mmCIF file of C-alpha atoms in Angstrom:
data_model
loop_
_atom_site.group_PDB
_atom_site.id
_atom_site.type_symbol
_atom_site.label_atom_id
_atom_site.label_comp_id
_atom_site.label_asym_id
_atom_site.label_seq_id
_atom_site.Cartn_x
_atom_site.Cartn_y
_atom_site.Cartn_z
ATOM 1 C CA SER E 122 25.934 -17.102 9.320
ATOM 2 C CA LEU E 123 27.649 -20.468 9.151
ATOM 3 C CA ASN E 124 24.388 -22.195 10.077
ATOM 4 C CA ALA E 125 22.498 -20.490 7.235
ATOM 5 C CA GLU E 126 25.233 -21.390 4.750
ATOM 6 C CA ALA E 127 25.124 -24.986 5.977
ATOM 7 C CA ALA E 128 21.330 -25.103 5.579
ATOM 8 C CA THR E 129 21.749 -24.093 1.932
ATOM 9 C CA LEU E 130 24.362 -26.798 1.453
ATOM 10 C CA ILE E 131 22.043 -29.372 3.036
ATOM 11 C CA GLU E 132 19.324 -28.429 0.534
ATOM 12 C CA LYS E 133 21.853 -28.919 -2.276
ATOM 13 C CA GLY E 134 22.913 -32.302 -0.883
ATOM 14 C CA ASP E 135 26.468 -31.253 -0.006
ATOM 15 C CA PHE E 136 26.435 -32.900 3.406
ATOM 16 C CA GLU E 137 30.203 -33.035 3.891
ATOM 17 C CA ALA E 138 30.632 -29.275 3.450
ATOM 18 C CA ALA E 139 27.544 -28.617 5.584
ATOM 19 C CA GLU E 140 28.915 -30.797 8.387
ATOM 20 C CA SER E 141 32.185 -28.885 8.345
ATOM 21 C CA LEU E 142 30.424 -25.508 8.557
ATOM 22 C CA LEU E 143 28.119 -26.671 11.345
ATOM 23 C CA LYS E 144 30.999 -27.979 13.427
ATOM 24 C CA ARG E 145 32.700 -24.606 13.003
ATOM 25 C CA ALA E 146 29.489 -22.830 14.028
ATOM 26 C CA LEU E 147 29.198 -24.998 17.128
ATOM 27 C CA GLY E 148 32.840 -24.237 17.922
ATOM 28 C CA TYR E 149 31.778 -20.609 18.264
ATOM 29 C CA ASP E 150 28.577 -21.341 20.176
ATOM 30 C CA LEU E 151 28.021 -24.856 21.480
ATOM 31 C CA LEU E 152 24.525 -23.953 22.682
ATOM 32 C CA PHE E 153 23.169 -22.824 19.296
ATOM 33 C CA GLY E 154 20.186 -25.136 18.842
ATOM 34 C CA PRO E 155 19.574 -24.551 15.113
ATOM 35 C CA ALA E 156 23.119 -25.714 14.295
ATOM 36 C CA HIS E 157 22.603 -28.915 16.316
ATOM 37 C CA ASN E 158 19.315 -29.494 14.494
ATOM 38 C CA ASN E 159 20.992 -28.995 11.109
ATOM 39 C CA LEU E 160 23.917 -31.230 12.059
ATOM 40 C CA GLY E 161 21.339 -33.868 12.950
ATOM 41 C CA LYS E 162 19.866 -33.471 9.456
ATOM 42 C CA VAL E 163 23.314 -34.055 7.951
ATOM 43 C CA TYR E 164 23.785 -37.237 9.985
ATOM 44 C CA TYR E 165 20.251 -38.398 9.186
ATOM 45 C CA GLN E 166 20.830 -37.955 5.444
ATOM 46 C CA ARG E 167 24.024 -39.982 5.771
ATOM 47 C CA ASP E 168 22.227 -42.810 7.656
ATOM 48 C CA ARG E 169 24.176 -42.061 10.848
ATOM 49 C CA TYR E 170 21.074 -42.419 12.968
ATOM 50 C CA TYR E 171 22.655 -42.598 16.416
ATOM 51 C CA LEU E 172 24.505 -39.314 15.865
ATOM 52 C CA ALA E 173 21.420 -37.742 14.271
ATOM 53 C CA ALA E 174 19.272 -38.736 17.253
ATOM 54 C CA TRP E 175 21.813 -37.268 19.683
ATOM 55 C CA GLU E 176 21.900 -33.948 17.807
ATOM 56 C CA PHE E 177 18.104 -33.741 17.575
ATOM 57 C CA GLN E 178 17.693 -34.541 21.279
ATOM 58 C CA TYR E 179 20.220 -31.869 22.200
ATOM 59 C CA ALA E 180 18.567 -29.356 19.849
ATOM 60 C CA ALA E 181 15.189 -30.139 21.448
ATOM 61 C CA LYS E 182 16.642 -29.393 24.897
ATOM 62 C CA LEU E 183 18.063 -26.107 23.652
ATOM 63 C CA MET E 184 14.874 -25.170 21.770
ATOM 64 C CA PRO E 185 11.983 -26.748 23.732
ATOM 65 C CA TYR E 186 9.532 -24.372 22.019
ATOM 66 C CA ARG E 187 10.374 -25.465 18.452
ATOM 67 C CA PRO E 188 8.788 -28.533 16.800
ATOM 68 C CA GLU E 189 11.575 -29.226 14.265
ATOM 69 C CA PRO E 190 13.998 -31.174 16.496
ATOM 70 C CA LYS E 191 11.188 -33.373 17.830
ATOM 71 C CA CYS E 192 9.859 -33.963 14.322
ATOM 72 C CA ASN E 193 13.350 -34.785 13.064
ATOM 73 C CA LEU E 194 13.921 -37.172 15.962
ATOM 74 C CA GLY E 195 10.669 -38.853 14.934
ATOM 75 C CA LEU E 196 12.124 -39.346 11.445
ATOM 76 C CA VAL E 197 15.139 -41.115 12.952
ATOM 77 C CA PHE E 198 12.939 -43.415 15.020
ATOM 78 C CA GLU E 199 10.780 -44.116 11.989
ATOM 79 C CA ALA E 200 13.853 -44.908 9.862
ATOM 80 C CA VAL E 201 15.007 -47.550 12.349
ATOM 81 C CA GLY E 202 11.539 -49.079 12.752
ATOM 82 C CA LYS E 203 10.742 -47.676 16.217
ATOM 83 C CA LEU E 204 7.285 -46.475 15.226
ATOM 84 C CA THR E 205 5.923 -46.019 18.744
ATOM 85 C CA ASP E 206 8.845 -43.730 19.617
ATOM 86 C CA ALA E 207 8.375 -41.890 16.317
ATOM 87 C CA VAL E 208 4.671 -41.333 17.056
ATOM 88 C CA LYS E 209 5.560 -39.971 20.509
ATOM 89 C CA GLU E 210 8.022 -37.447 19.055
ATOM 90 C CA TYR E 211 5.613 -36.374 16.302
ATOM 91 C CA GLU E 212 2.824 -35.925 18.860
ATOM 92 C CA GLU E 213 5.084 -33.715 20.981
ATOM 93 C CA ALA E 214 6.038 -31.672 17.906
ATOM 94 C CA LEU E 215 2.373 -31.325 16.950
ATOM 95 C CA ARG E 216 1.546 -30.021 20.448
ATOM 96 C CA LEU E 217 4.115 -27.276 19.865
ATOM 97 C CA GLU E 218 2.764 -26.363 16.425
ATOM 98 C CA PRO E 219 -0.710 -27.882 15.853
ATOM 99 C CA ASP E 220 -1.159 -26.547 12.314
ATOM 100 C CA ASN E 221 2.194 -27.687 10.919
ATOM 101 C CA PRO E 222 1.345 -29.890 7.906
ATOM 102 C CA VAL E 223 4.791 -31.548 7.837
ATOM 103 C CA VAL E 224 4.461 -32.726 11.436
ATOM 104 C CA LEU E 225 0.841 -33.726 10.869
ATOM 105 C CA GLY E 226 1.816 -35.744 7.789
ATOM 106 C CA ASN E 227 4.671 -37.475 9.563
ATOM 107 C CA LEU E 228 2.437 -38.391 12.495
ATOM 108 C CA ALA E 229 -0.260 -39.734 10.183
ATOM 109 C CA ARG E 230 2.297 -41.764 8.200
ATOM 110 C CA ALA E 231 3.833 -43.286 11.347
ATOM 111 C CA ARG E 232 0.424 -44.144 12.783
ATOM 112 C CA VAL E 233 -0.640 -45.801 9.511
ATOM 113 C CA ARG E 234 2.679 -47.678 9.254
ATOM 114 C CA ARG E 235 2.231 -48.854 12.849
ATOM 115 C CA GLY E 236 -1.145 -50.297 11.874
ATOM 116 C CA ASP E 237 -3.305 -47.820 13.784
ATOM 117 C CA ARG E 238 -6.884 -47.512 12.557
ATOM 118 C CA GLY E 239 -10.059 -45.802 13.564
ATOM 119 C CA PRO E 240 -11.281 -42.308 14.338
ATOM 120 C CA GLU E 241 -7.969 -40.837 15.582
ATOM 121 C CA VAL E 242 -6.149 -41.760 12.386
ATOM 122 C CA ARG E 243 -9.121 -40.664 10.284
ATOM 123 C CA GLU E 244 -8.995 -37.271 12.031
ATOM 124 C CA LEU E 245 -5.253 -36.951 11.333
ATOM 125 C CA LEU E 246 -5.720 -37.763 7.655
ATOM 126 C CA GLU E 247 -8.653 -35.372 7.314
ATOM 127 C CA GLY E 248 -6.609 -32.668 9.051
ATOM 128 C CA LEU E 249 -3.778 -33.309 6.640
ATOM 129 C CA LEU E 250 -6.144 -32.802 3.711
ATOM 130 C CA LEU E 251 -7.263 -29.482 5.178
ATOM 131 C CA LYS E 252 -3.833 -28.112 6.067
ATOM 132 C CA ASP E 253 -1.353 -29.531 3.571
ATOM 133 C CA THR E 254 -0.909 -28.102 0.091
ATOM 134 C CA ARG E 255 1.610 -30.725 -1.128
ATOM 135 C CA SER E 256 -0.172 -32.743 -3.800
ATOM 136 C CA ASP E 257 1.696 -35.995 -3.100
ATOM 137 C CA TRP E 258 0.719 -35.880 0.578
ATOM 138 C CA ARG E 259 -2.890 -35.015 -0.282
ATOM 139 C CA THR E 260 -3.041 -37.996 -2.648
ATOM 140 C CA TRP E 261 -1.491 -40.232 0.006
ATOM 141 C CA ALA E 262 -4.028 -39.077 2.622
ATOM 142 C CA HIS E 263 -6.955 -39.633 0.234
ATOM 143 C CA GLU E 264 -5.739 -43.167 -0.525
ATOM 144 C CA ARG E 265 -5.309 -43.993 3.166
ATOM 145 C CA LEU E 266 -8.750 -42.655 4.010
ATOM 146 C CA ARG E 267 -10.257 -44.912 1.337
ATOM 147 C CA SER E 268 -8.352 -48.090 2.075
ATOM 148 C CA HIS E 269 -6.596 -48.190 5.444
ATOM 149 C CA VAL E 270 -8.863 -46.589 7.986
ATOM 150 C CA GLU E 271 -12.055 -48.167 9.233
ATOM 151 C CA THR E 272 -15.102 -45.978 8.904
ATOM 152 C CA PRO E 273 -16.838 -45.165 12.191
#
């Protein structure tokens, strides 16, 4: 499918070609949520945050059961310094898929960046250590647990 081809191009960093394919895909089916989500990724990677946010919001409406558009919208909010909005989107994504380590990591990062401390953040970081296999995120969570979160 055009969307699958575009996803491969996004992974390779060929955002211009991916954008072209996704617009073609949406020409065939304007209500195909995964293509809107991927087009949002293209815009996000190109620092076109307003367009990325629009695509992610539309994808979330089309796929209210999937965490990816909400998580991606959180990334946009985080990139523009709207940490409270980012936390809200990550929390909604986490409700949809509670064991998703990517969403959990993004929520923990946004909460730490926002300056949150205490048991809720500690629980997020500990959950990240349990569920995430990415070594860089595990290291990050360990460091935050040691230095940024107050012990109860």
